[in-house]
Amino acid sequence: MNIYNYYLKKISNLIKDKSKDLGLSELNGLKNINLETPPKNFDYDLSSNLCLVFGKNNNLNPLDLANKIKSLLLEKITDFKEIEVAGPGFINIRLSEKALISIINEIFNNEEQFGSKKDNFSYNIEFVSANPTGPMHIGHCRGAIFGDVLSNLLEFNGNKVTREYYINDYGNQIKNFVKSVYLRIREIKYKEKFIDEKDLYPGNYIKEIAQKIIKKNQSNFKSFEKNYEILSQESLKYSMEMIKSDLKKLGISHDSFISEKTIVNSNTVDKAVNKLKNNNYVEEGYLDPPKGEEQKNWKKTKRLLFKSVLFGDDINRALKKNDGSWTYFANDLAYHFDKVSRNYDRLINILGADHTGYIKRIQGAVNALSDNKVNLECKVCQLVKLFKKGSPFKMSKRSGDFITVSDLLSEVNKDSIRFMMLNRSNDVELDFDFDKVLEKSKENPVFYVQYCHARIQSILRLINYNLNEKKVINESKIGFNKFEKEIIRKLFEWPKIIKISSDKYEPHRIPFYLYELSTLFHSYWSKGNEDNNYKFVTNGKIERPSVLIIMNLILIVLKSGMKILNVALPNKM
RNA sequence: GCGUUCGUAGCUCAACUGGAUAGAGCGUCUGACUUCGGAUCAGAAGGUUGAGGGUUCAAAUCCUUCCGGGCGCACCA
């Protein structure tokens, strides 16, 4: 239950009913009024700007209006126990304990569902989509976790999510990759020296793939061309196995793998381009040479272009290469045509920072291909910088000249990686500090949140508490103290955090929130060290019911939160 | 040059998407363990939110002009 929405609705309806009495003729501002938790220093549960908004719209003094509304609310909404008018015209509301208890009981009833928006949309989220030419590197890792947690979050809200991986198994990079494998095979079989040309892949993993292929196949591998089909099939297979295995270790598994090659071979490109042609989104035209660096090989030729300018792109984009074959973009466009045809409610792509410039054309393409019915949302994950002992760090180059996910996983566990990768907004660069992530202290947010959970579990063990018992408050009066009230207010915000995170596709708010919640608990707990009245356990028992209530509530939220993040929540540490 | 994104305390970042006295962690300084997990907690200091202008009752947040950093600017993928 989102109490802000709940009470906001009550208040709005009341104001609509009583607008004449209040002297309000202009109710347009209704959508601008909000209800939220007041700033820290105010000992109230709710706060609203409504008098400021309506005061302005109706040319009334907000303070006068606030006083009128105050009496109205107190009279009509029994859940409101006290109201103060503060600052320029905010109203702060304190809920009755009865109301608090009934909200809490509702949370206990909902348990893991507490906070869920109970939506019912179908999503397709494309993420990772790393080229199958080698193992995953650190850059992919952030987007992978982001996409996975966003998926979990949307599922938590009742949606159906397809996690999709687009395999770029077509084109020159793949040819070079397969050629690299071939040359390594020749190296192993015939002691031919592997010449490290610019477009080839030298990494050790290529040797491993070569070994596997040799073992499995009788061919003498004399001819590259004759063996190409089997080579490419096998190389791609091993490459994807590597990637899938890395993803699995990170706790990620995709529901759907779509191959570029299959898209190309199925004529989808022609279909998609025809669709664009019919709607006049395509033209034959010329492109200017690219700005920035000097281009030596630039030839001005007439080419088939997608009019992405119509969708806000800088220039129109080529669909065909000079040799008449389709561009990567044309294939991708076809892939998105396929996506559109699968009728999802919403499409999301998670991209790396280096693909920012690509967004407008592909969004334009989706608009054009869906007759402007489908929007593609693109979320960009900025770079990850690795640090060790405070300075930038380059990891082993065992697998090529990049830092791989397996390297990372050999030093840091999956839970820490996941939490840390999300502990920052996706559009900000992220410093990933090895020392911090391995530390068992407050500096390591994963640990801090896990510790909060372990501590609660430990207390419950101490009193032999039965966690499976149905929780419900039967008392009509509990008498929450100020620490507990603060925690309860924080807990009430959980549905709101979920809402914002999922509406804006910003899952990083969840780790932040969990950390803050943990802080409140640790703080409350420690109060018992200086003041016996605040001790949780006396003589092996918890005597204040409020303490048990708080701990159970925190457990509910920690569990759903960490489940969304897919990070472990140990009972003991 | 164009596009995009970011700029908040000494450092790393939040700020409920326009609200009240801009908050955390680290670092610095001071304090708290004979009993519930001190792997923690309490307190202090630290800010012209890069700069200027504008919109608004209200701006870190929106608009605008600069300044600075990242990323991108192929017929690659």
XYZ file of C-alpha atoms (C1' of nucleotides) in Angstrom:
650
model
C 0.000 0.000 0.000
C 1.320 3.377 -1.020
C 0.080 5.598 1.765
C 0.996 8.758 -0.092
C -1.277 7.909 -2.998
C -3.938 6.662 -0.648
C -4.165 9.781 1.470
C -3.540 12.125 -1.418
C -6.612 10.748 -3.101
C -8.637 11.197 0.066
C -7.441 14.756 0.439
C -8.050 15.629 -3.220
C -11.559 14.270 -3.147
C -12.321 16.141 0.011
C -11.038 19.366 -1.444
C -13.037 18.882 -4.611
C -16.177 18.370 -2.541
C -15.545 21.346 -0.347
C -13.990 23.661 -2.891
C -16.742 26.242 -2.465
C -16.387 26.384 1.298
C -12.650 26.815 0.895
C -13.062 29.560 -1.671
C -11.349 27.577 -4.400
C -12.648 28.194 -7.880
C -9.586 26.986 -9.721
C -8.751 23.323 -9.168
C -6.326 22.887 -12.063
C -3.441 22.568 -9.703
C -4.763 19.295 -8.389
C -2.194 17.346 -10.355
C 0.647 19.404 -8.935
C -0.055 18.759 -5.320
C 2.003 16.151 -3.621
C 2.135 14.231 -0.406
C 5.447 13.050 0.907
C 7.527 12.496 3.994
C 8.431 15.781 5.625
C 12.086 16.750 6.055
C 13.915 14.970 8.824
C 13.453 17.529 11.580
C 9.693 17.492 11.441
C 8.062 14.891 13.623
C 5.190 14.236 11.232
C 4.241 11.406 8.922
C 3.043 13.280 5.890
C 3.543 16.635 4.316
C 1.796 18.433 1.492
C 2.322 21.492 -0.648
C -1.329 21.745 -1.570
C -1.971 25.123 0.021
C 0.951 26.638 -1.827
C -0.366 25.356 -5.122
C -3.980 26.329 -4.574
C -3.089 29.558 -2.889
C -1.254 30.602 -5.989
C -3.933 29.433 -8.430
C -6.740 31.087 -6.527
C -4.972 34.160 -5.396
C -5.374 33.240 -1.750
C -2.927 33.581 1.092
C -1.520 30.050 1.463
C -1.360 30.306 5.245
C -5.026 31.277 5.574
C -5.970 28.501 3.238
C -3.799 26.078 5.181
C -5.597 26.838 8.400
C -8.967 26.252 6.792
C -7.838 23.023 5.231
C -6.310 21.938 8.483
C -9.633 22.028 10.312
C -11.388 20.419 7.392
C -8.933 17.511 7.269
C -8.971 16.982 11.007
C -12.737 16.907 10.978
C -13.209 14.610 7.986
C -10.258 12.261 7.934
C -10.135 10.365 11.171
C -6.723 8.853 10.431
C -5.223 12.328 10.814
C -4.484 13.027 14.423
C -2.592 16.285 14.315
C -1.823 18.840 11.657
C 0.597 21.709 11.713
C 0.891 24.554 9.265
C 4.534 25.263 8.632
C 6.862 27.428 6.632
C 5.316 29.270 3.705
C 2.155 27.115 3.825
C 3.036 23.450 4.014
C 0.790 21.263 6.066
C 2.324 18.486 8.112
C 0.177 15.615 9.188
C 0.590 13.128 11.994
C -1.323 9.891 11.680
C -3.209 8.364 14.563
C -1.671 5.260 16.043
C -4.733 3.345 14.986
C -4.040 4.326 11.403
C -0.384 3.352 11.741
C -1.340 -0.034 13.091
C -3.794 -0.740 10.323
C -1.220 0.214 7.692
C 1.333 -2.023 9.342
C -1.130 -4.879 9.461
C -1.671 -4.438 5.799
C 2.070 -4.693 5.243
C 2.135 -7.898 7.266
C -0.682 -9.238 5.136
C 1.082 -8.399 1.928
C 4.524 -9.529 3.100
C 6.795 -9.869 0.057
C 4.180 -8.147 -2.049
C 4.460 -4.979 -0.023
C 5.470 -2.200 -2.377
C 4.509 -3.975 -5.571
C 2.659 -1.781 -8.027
C 0.721 -4.785 -9.260
C 1.053 -3.746 -12.887
C 0.506 -6.084 -15.747
C 2.555 -5.078 -18.765
C 4.792 -7.107 -20.998
C 8.340 -5.880 -21.365
C 11.178 -6.798 -23.616
C 14.499 -5.766 -22.143
C 17.516 -6.201 -24.326
C 20.780 -6.147 -22.428
C 24.363 -7.348 -22.547
C 24.265 -8.299 -26.267
C 28.047 -8.464 -26.104
C 29.671 -9.514 -29.340
C 30.308 -13.248 -29.300
C 33.950 -12.748 -30.116
C 35.309 -13.275 -26.636
C 34.590 -13.292 -22.943
C 32.589 -10.595 -21.212
C 34.616 -7.678 -19.992
C 34.017 -5.329 -17.133
C 32.129 -2.837 -19.260
C 29.445 -5.385 -20.076
C 29.099 -6.265 -16.438
C 27.421 -3.085 -15.343
C 24.848 -3.133 -18.102
C 24.228 -6.811 -17.464
C 23.453 -6.265 -13.811
C 21.473 -3.133 -14.512
C 19.305 -4.955 -17.041
C 18.820 -7.931 -14.794
C 17.827 -5.912 -11.752
C 15.540 -3.712 -13.797
C 13.894 -6.907 -15.007
C 13.556 -8.211 -11.462
C 12.096 -4.905 -10.393
C 9.504 -4.886 -13.132
C 8.625 -8.479 -12.356
C 8.232 -7.566 -8.712
C 5.595 -5.139 -9.903
C 3.653 -7.898 -11.587
C 4.889 -7.429 -15.142
C 6.001 -10.079 -17.566
C 9.584 -9.498 -18.650
C 11.509 -11.087 -21.493
C 15.257 -10.757 -20.984
C 16.712 -10.699 -24.428
C 20.209 -11.063 -25.804
C 20.897 -10.019 -29.395
C 23.771 -12.059 -30.743
C 25.831 -10.151 -33.290
C 26.916 -13.290 -35.065
C 27.153 -11.732 -38.498
C 29.524 -9.436 -40.281
C 33.205 -8.628 -40.453
C 33.989 -8.875 -36.766
C 32.781 -12.434 -36.777
C 34.810 -13.219 -39.872
C 37.883 -11.871 -38.153
C 37.073 -13.782 -35.031
C 36.675 -17.035 -36.928
C 39.841 -16.299 -38.859
C 41.671 -15.794 -35.602
C 40.492 -19.165 -34.398
C 41.568 -20.672 -37.685
C 45.039 -19.177 -37.441
C 45.386 -20.488 -33.904
C 44.417 -23.921 -35.152
C 47.110 -23.679 -37.809
C 49.499 -22.539 -35.151
C 48.779 -25.552 -32.981
C 48.557 -28.082 -35.779
C 51.255 -26.827 -38.125
C 53.375 -24.586 -35.892
C 52.581 -21.619 -38.079
C 53.220 -18.340 -36.354
C 50.094 -16.388 -35.441
C 50.497 -12.971 -36.968
C 48.736 -10.414 -34.838
C 47.142 -8.166 -37.391
C 45.035 -5.206 -36.448
C 41.588 -6.735 -36.838
C 42.362 -10.142 -35.402
C 41.740 -11.417 -31.905
C 44.941 -12.586 -30.276
C 43.604 -13.531 -26.820
C 44.391 -16.802 -25.105
C 40.762 -17.817 -25.124
C 41.069 -18.074 -28.907
C 43.692 -20.772 -28.373
C 41.343 -22.593 -26.043
C 38.583 -22.506 -28.614
C 41.047 -23.719 -31.243
C 42.041 -26.645 -29.013
C 38.435 -27.649 -28.496
C 37.676 -27.527 -32.188
C 40.738 -29.612 -33.051
C 39.724 -32.225 -30.511
C 36.251 -32.508 -31.912
C 36.927 -32.399 -35.639
C 38.873 -34.673 -37.927
C 39.473 -32.036 -40.598
C 43.064 -31.156 -41.425
C 42.056 -27.486 -41.619
C 44.035 -26.901 -44.782
C 41.525 -24.497 -46.226
C 39.886 -21.621 -44.362
C 37.055 -21.284 -46.856
C 36.145 -24.959 -46.902
C 36.047 -25.131 -43.143
C 34.423 -21.764 -42.574
C 30.923 -22.988 -41.786
C 31.995 -25.488 -39.178
C 34.592 -23.116 -37.782
C 32.179 -20.270 -37.342
C 29.506 -22.493 -35.867
C 31.854 -24.001 -33.331
C 33.656 -20.771 -32.472
C 30.431 -18.932 -31.879
C 29.097 -21.779 -29.818
C 32.110 -21.762 -27.499
C 32.131 -18.038 -27.338
C 28.490 -17.882 -26.315
C 29.083 -20.631 -23.773
C 31.769 -18.487 -22.192
C 29.487 -15.497 -22.041
C 26.560 -17.468 -20.698
C 28.742 -19.003 -18.061
C 29.962 -15.578 -16.932
C 26.412 -14.319 -16.846
C 25.341 -17.312 -14.824
C 28.051 -16.657 -12.283
C 26.699 -13.134 -11.982
C 23.252 -14.579 -11.385
C 21.866 -13.612 -14.767
C 20.050 -15.699 -17.317
C 18.317 -14.494 -20.452
C 14.989 -15.835 -21.675
C 15.592 -15.169 -25.300
C 18.593 -15.169 -27.626
C 18.059 -13.666 -31.034
C 20.692 -14.198 -33.677
C 21.537 -11.470 -36.150
C 22.437 -14.115 -38.677
C 18.986 -15.645 -38.427
C 17.383 -12.246 -38.838
C 19.454 -11.549 -41.923
C 18.827 -14.945 -43.465
C 15.097 -14.717 -42.926
C 14.620 -11.715 -45.169
C 13.441 -9.597 -42.285
C 15.737 -6.817 -43.431
C 13.950 -6.520 -46.739
C 10.584 -6.597 -45.046
C 11.584 -3.910 -42.599
C 13.106 -1.675 -45.248
C 10.067 -2.117 -47.469
C 7.879 -1.058 -44.643
C 9.975 2.077 -44.284
C 9.917 2.688 -48.011
C 6.159 2.464 -48.095
C 5.920 5.058 -45.385
C 8.430 7.315 -47.060
C 11.115 7.005 -44.408
C 13.811 6.014 -46.876
C 15.662 7.923 -49.579
C 18.612 7.623 -51.920
C 21.060 10.283 -50.887
C 24.551 11.435 -50.083
C 26.248 11.668 -46.745
C 28.825 14.257 -45.772
C 32.185 12.953 -44.663
C 32.288 12.423 -40.916
C 33.474 15.342 -38.829
C 36.185 15.131 -36.251
C 39.101 13.107 -37.547
C 40.355 13.502 -41.072
C 38.919 10.831 -43.325
C 41.240 9.569 -46.015
C 39.086 6.921 -47.608
C 35.891 8.902 -47.800
C 34.010 8.523 -51.021
C 30.868 10.464 -51.688
C 28.418 8.010 -53.140
C 24.700 7.729 -53.440
C 23.288 5.401 -50.839
C 20.065 4.130 -49.408
C 19.382 6.143 -46.248
C 16.935 5.989 -43.366
C 15.543 9.452 -42.681
C 16.441 9.423 -39.010
C 16.611 13.222 -39.061
C 12.823 13.123 -38.908
C 13.245 11.608 -35.446
C 15.790 14.062 -34.147
C 18.992 12.443 -35.346
C 21.780 14.666 -36.688
C 22.032 13.016 -40.065
C 20.254 10.355 -42.033
C 21.796 6.943 -41.639
C 23.063 4.523 -44.248
C 21.179 1.286 -44.761
C 23.475 -0.072 -47.438
C 27.195 -0.219 -47.743
C 29.014 0.747 -50.901
C 29.152 -2.855 -51.973
C 25.390 -3.069 -51.785
C 25.178 -5.186 -48.650
C 23.183 -4.130 -45.622
C 24.783 -2.113 -42.844
C 24.803 -3.190 -39.231
C 22.103 -0.628 -38.651
C 19.878 -2.144 -41.322
C 20.178 -5.522 -39.617
C 19.501 -4.033 -36.247
C 16.514 -2.251 -37.645
C 15.204 -5.568 -38.901
C 15.799 -7.084 -35.499
C 13.738 -4.318 -33.931
C 11.062 -4.836 -36.531
C 10.917 -8.395 -35.292
C 10.746 -7.152 -31.708
C 7.901 -4.794 -32.552
C 6.015 -7.602 -34.248
C 6.144 -9.620 -31.062
C 3.749 -7.089 -29.507
C 5.335 -6.154 -26.237
C 3.822 -3.286 -24.312
C 7.226 -1.777 -23.743
C 10.683 -2.121 -25.244
C 13.843 -1.230 -23.365
C 17.463 -1.409 -24.505
C 20.346 -1.209 -22.083
C 23.403 0.222 -23.777
C 26.985 1.013 -22.974
C 28.163 4.603 -22.991
C 29.874 4.119 -26.330
C 26.519 3.566 -27.995
C 24.933 6.845 -26.947
C 25.179 8.218 -30.458
C 23.204 5.287 -31.752
C 20.078 5.891 -29.709
C 18.230 8.389 -31.847
C 18.436 6.385 -35.028
C 17.274 3.154 -33.449
C 14.481 4.885 -31.559
C 13.487 6.544 -34.791
C 13.553 3.202 -36.492
C 11.242 1.676 -33.901
C 8.832 4.579 -34.220
C 8.861 4.315 -37.977
C 8.475 0.545 -37.991
C 5.586 0.567 -35.557
C 3.663 3.453 -37.109
C 4.594 5.515 -34.082
C 2.815 3.126 -31.769
C 5.844 1.763 -29.951
C 8.525 3.705 -28.156
C 11.897 2.221 -27.480
C 13.401 3.348 -24.210
C 17.197 3.342 -24.095
C 19.132 3.398 -20.859
C 22.828 4.077 -21.018
C 25.299 2.742 -18.479
C 28.409 4.850 -18.104
C 31.906 3.467 -17.750
C 33.251 1.494 -14.840
C 36.677 2.465 -13.548
C 38.532 -0.056 -11.477
C 40.486 1.037 -8.439
C 42.799 -0.727 -6.075
C 44.198 1.024 -3.027
C 42.856 4.276 -4.318
C 44.529 4.260 -7.713
C 43.303 3.119 -11.114
C 43.970 -0.524 -11.663
C 44.466 -2.751 -14.649
C 43.803 -6.407 -14.124
C 45.529 -9.384 -15.644
C 45.617 -9.513 -19.384
C 45.344 -13.253 -19.399
C 42.399 -13.281 -21.732
C 43.319 -10.452 -24.042
C 43.893 -6.821 -23.338
C 40.694 -6.256 -21.435
C 39.496 -6.900 -17.941
C 37.140 -9.828 -17.968
C 34.218 -10.680 -15.798
C 35.835 -13.985 -14.830
C 38.909 -12.109 -13.632
C 36.655 -9.928 -11.545
C 34.722 -12.883 -10.193
C 37.908 -14.604 -9.139
C 38.522 -11.811 -6.652
C 35.103 -10.538 -5.670
C 31.899 -12.450 -5.052
C 28.815 -11.992 -7.151
C 26.789 -10.336 -4.409
C 29.269 -7.554 -3.853
C 29.672 -6.977 -7.563
C 25.950 -6.733 -8.078
C 25.357 -4.385 -5.198
C 28.296 -2.134 -6.021
C 27.475 -1.910 -9.694
C 24.050 -0.613 -8.780
C 25.100 1.653 -6.001
C 25.349 4.511 -8.427
C 23.047 6.110 -10.943
C 23.518 4.520 -14.354
C 24.348 7.787 -16.043
C 27.313 8.531 -13.852
C 30.720 6.896 -14.122
C 31.296 4.310 -11.486
C 34.460 3.767 -9.493
C 34.709 0.142 -8.541
C 37.121 -0.181 -5.637
C 38.466 -3.651 -4.924
C 39.535 -2.887 -1.396
C 36.217 -1.406 -0.501
C 34.217 -4.259 -1.897
C 36.247 -6.816 0.037
C 36.020 -4.895 3.282
C 33.791 -5.980 6.112
C 32.709 -2.610 7.388
C 30.392 0.267 6.895
C 32.514 1.364 3.959
C 31.173 -1.594 2.093
C 27.448 -0.972 1.626
C 26.679 -4.597 0.756
C 28.146 -5.733 3.984
C 26.402 -3.036 5.964
C 22.971 -4.040 4.711
C 23.690 -7.730 5.157
C 24.917 -7.051 8.649
C 21.663 -5.342 9.514
C 19.809 -8.456 8.473
C 22.185 -10.803 10.300
C 21.813 -8.730 13.425
C 18.035 -8.925 13.365
C 18.179 -12.655 12.719
C 20.564 -13.043 15.605
C 18.218 -11.258 17.959
C 15.324 -13.388 16.823
C 17.419 -16.522 17.375
C 18.236 -15.305 20.831
C 14.585 -15.168 21.822
C 13.683 -18.322 19.904
C 11.309 -16.410 17.734
C 9.179 -18.299 15.242
C 9.584 -16.502 11.937
C 6.805 -18.427 10.272
C 4.213 -17.240 12.704
C 1.543 -15.072 11.130
C 2.251 -11.495 12.074
C -0.603 -9.281 13.000
C -1.037 -6.535 15.554
C -4.048 -7.116 17.760
C -3.341 -4.385 20.280
C -5.045 -1.069 19.680
C -2.200 0.814 21.266
C 1.493 0.173 20.870
C 3.220 3.418 21.745
C 5.972 3.643 19.169
C 8.976 5.654 20.272
C 10.659 8.227 18.089
C 13.237 5.806 16.675
C 10.515 3.400 15.724
C 8.419 6.116 14.171
C 11.345 7.193 12.083
C 11.860 3.644 10.888
C 8.157 3.222 10.169
C 8.142 6.363 8.065
C 11.094 5.042 6.138
C 9.308 1.746 5.600
C 6.233 3.527 4.316
C 8.440 5.021 1.621
C 9.307 1.620 0.189
C 6.402 1.516 -2.299
C 7.366 4.968 -3.443
C 10.976 3.946 -4.011
C 9.725 1.004 -6.018
C 7.457 3.245 -8.026
C 10.110 5.792 -8.886
C 12.741 3.149 -9.606
C 10.503 1.320 -12.004
C 8.809 4.307 -13.612
C 12.142 5.907 -14.346
C 14.078 2.702 -14.818
C 16.445 3.674 -12.025
C 17.098 0.562 -9.955
C 20.031 2.181 -8.162
C 17.564 3.764 -5.765
C 17.013 0.399 -4.153
C 20.520 -0.167 -2.736
C 20.560 3.425 -1.554
C 17.277 2.971 0.206
C 18.301 -0.325 1.801
C 21.449 1.294 3.111
C 19.483 4.148 4.667
C 17.029 1.755 6.220
C 19.901 -0.234 7.696
C 21.397 2.935 9.134
C 18.190 3.681 10.993
C 18.139 0.220 12.443
C 21.783 0.208 13.542
C 21.244 3.573 15.102
C 18.192 2.434 17.029
C 19.931 -0.713 18.160
C 22.897 1.194 19.485
C 20.657 3.393 21.544
C 20.300 0.379 23.822
C 23.993 0.552 24.619
C 23.668 3.894 26.317
C 20.141 3.654 27.634
C 18.724 0.431 29.095
C 15.185 1.556 28.292
C 15.991 1.070 24.654
C 17.514 -2.363 24.983
C 15.778 -4.857 22.746
C 16.282 -7.989 24.806
C 16.003 -8.319 28.557
C 16.312 -11.711 30.250
C 16.117 -13.471 26.926
C 12.858 -11.810 25.995
C 11.674 -8.850 24.004
C 9.241 -7.045 26.196
C 8.199 -4.204 23.945
C 5.930 -5.392 21.105
C 6.974 -2.400 19.018
C 10.498 -3.795 18.710
C 9.301 -7.036 17.215
C 7.025 -5.187 14.852
C 9.860 -3.011 13.609
C 12.207 -5.917 13.105
C 9.611 -7.901 11.199
C 8.843 -4.944 8.975
C 12.493 -4.380 8.213
C 12.912 -8.047 7.373
C 10.074 -7.871 4.871
C 11.579 -4.939 3.049
C 15.176 -6.171 3.191
C 14.067 -9.474 1.744
C 12.141 -7.998 -1.174
C 14.844 -5.449 -1.809
C 17.687 -7.918 -1.877
C 15.598 -10.324 -3.900
C 15.182 -7.650 -6.547
C 18.914 -7.040 -6.482
C 19.516 -10.789 -6.353
C 22.030 -10.346 -3.564
C 22.303 -12.843 -0.723
C 20.975 -12.007 2.715
C 22.776 -14.303 5.179
C 21.347 -15.059 8.614
C 24.797 -15.218 10.140
C 28.002 -13.598 9.070
C 33.177 21.530 -34.829
C 28.414 18.721 -33.810
C 25.633 15.511 -30.530
C 25.125 13.533 -25.761
C 26.029 13.250 -20.652
C 27.853 14.798 -16.089
C 29.699 19.038 -12.760
C 26.785 19.291 -5.328
C 31.424 19.383 1.418
C 38.786 17.967 0.859
C 37.287 12.818 -1.733
C 33.098 9.357 -3.555
C 28.060 10.266 -4.128
C 22.398 11.213 -2.506
C 18.528 14.612 -2.730
C 11.388 11.344 -3.241
C 11.847 14.377 -10.542
C 10.082 22.030 -8.715
C 9.391 22.262 -2.136
C 10.854 23.761 3.949
C 17.418 24.566 7.386
C 20.833 20.679 0.295
C 21.842 15.003 3.016
C 25.095 10.246 3.599
C 29.865 7.605 3.589
C 35.201 8.276 3.583
C 38.873 11.552 5.518
C 39.707 15.155 9.952
C 38.559 16.163 15.298
C 35.825 14.394 19.988
C 33.283 10.595 22.494
C 30.682 5.332 23.594
C 32.134 -1.789 24.784
C 31.627 -5.893 32.787
C 25.260 -8.210 29.870
C 21.047 -7.922 23.456
C 26.397 -8.980 17.306
C 31.331 -2.198 18.835
C 31.709 -5.755 11.802
C 28.372 -0.702 15.375
C 26.834 4.062 17.275
C 26.739 9.488 19.029
C 28.675 14.432 18.257
C 31.703 18.483 15.788
C 33.809 20.884 11.675
C 33.154 21.071 6.466
C 28.508 24.283 0.930
C 27.566 30.993 -3.065
C 25.083 23.083 -5.735
C 31.149 25.054 -11.934
C 29.892 30.706 -13.445
C 26.358 34.346 -15.166
C 21.307 35.437 -16.633
C 16.009 33.993 -16.821
C 11.058 31.453 -15.404
C 8.464 30.477 -10.399
C 5.206 31.760 -4.186
C 9.435 28.098 -4.312
C 15.361 26.038 -8.544
C 20.822 21.550 -7.357
C 16.442 20.244 -10.319
C 13.223 23.810 -15.822
C 15.098 27.555 -19.945
C 19.535 30.226 -21.738
C 24.811 31.663 -22.416
C 29.537 30.462 -21.035
C 33.506 27.156 -18.473
C 35.280 22.194 -17.421
C 35.346 16.457 -17.594
C 33.411 11.660 -19.930
C 31.400 9.177 -24.178
C 30.154 9.217 -29.262
C 30.428 11.376 -34.198
C 32.319 4.917 -40.360
C 30.129 1.685 -45.447
C 32.932 -1.085 -38.056
C 29.841 -3.942 -34.692
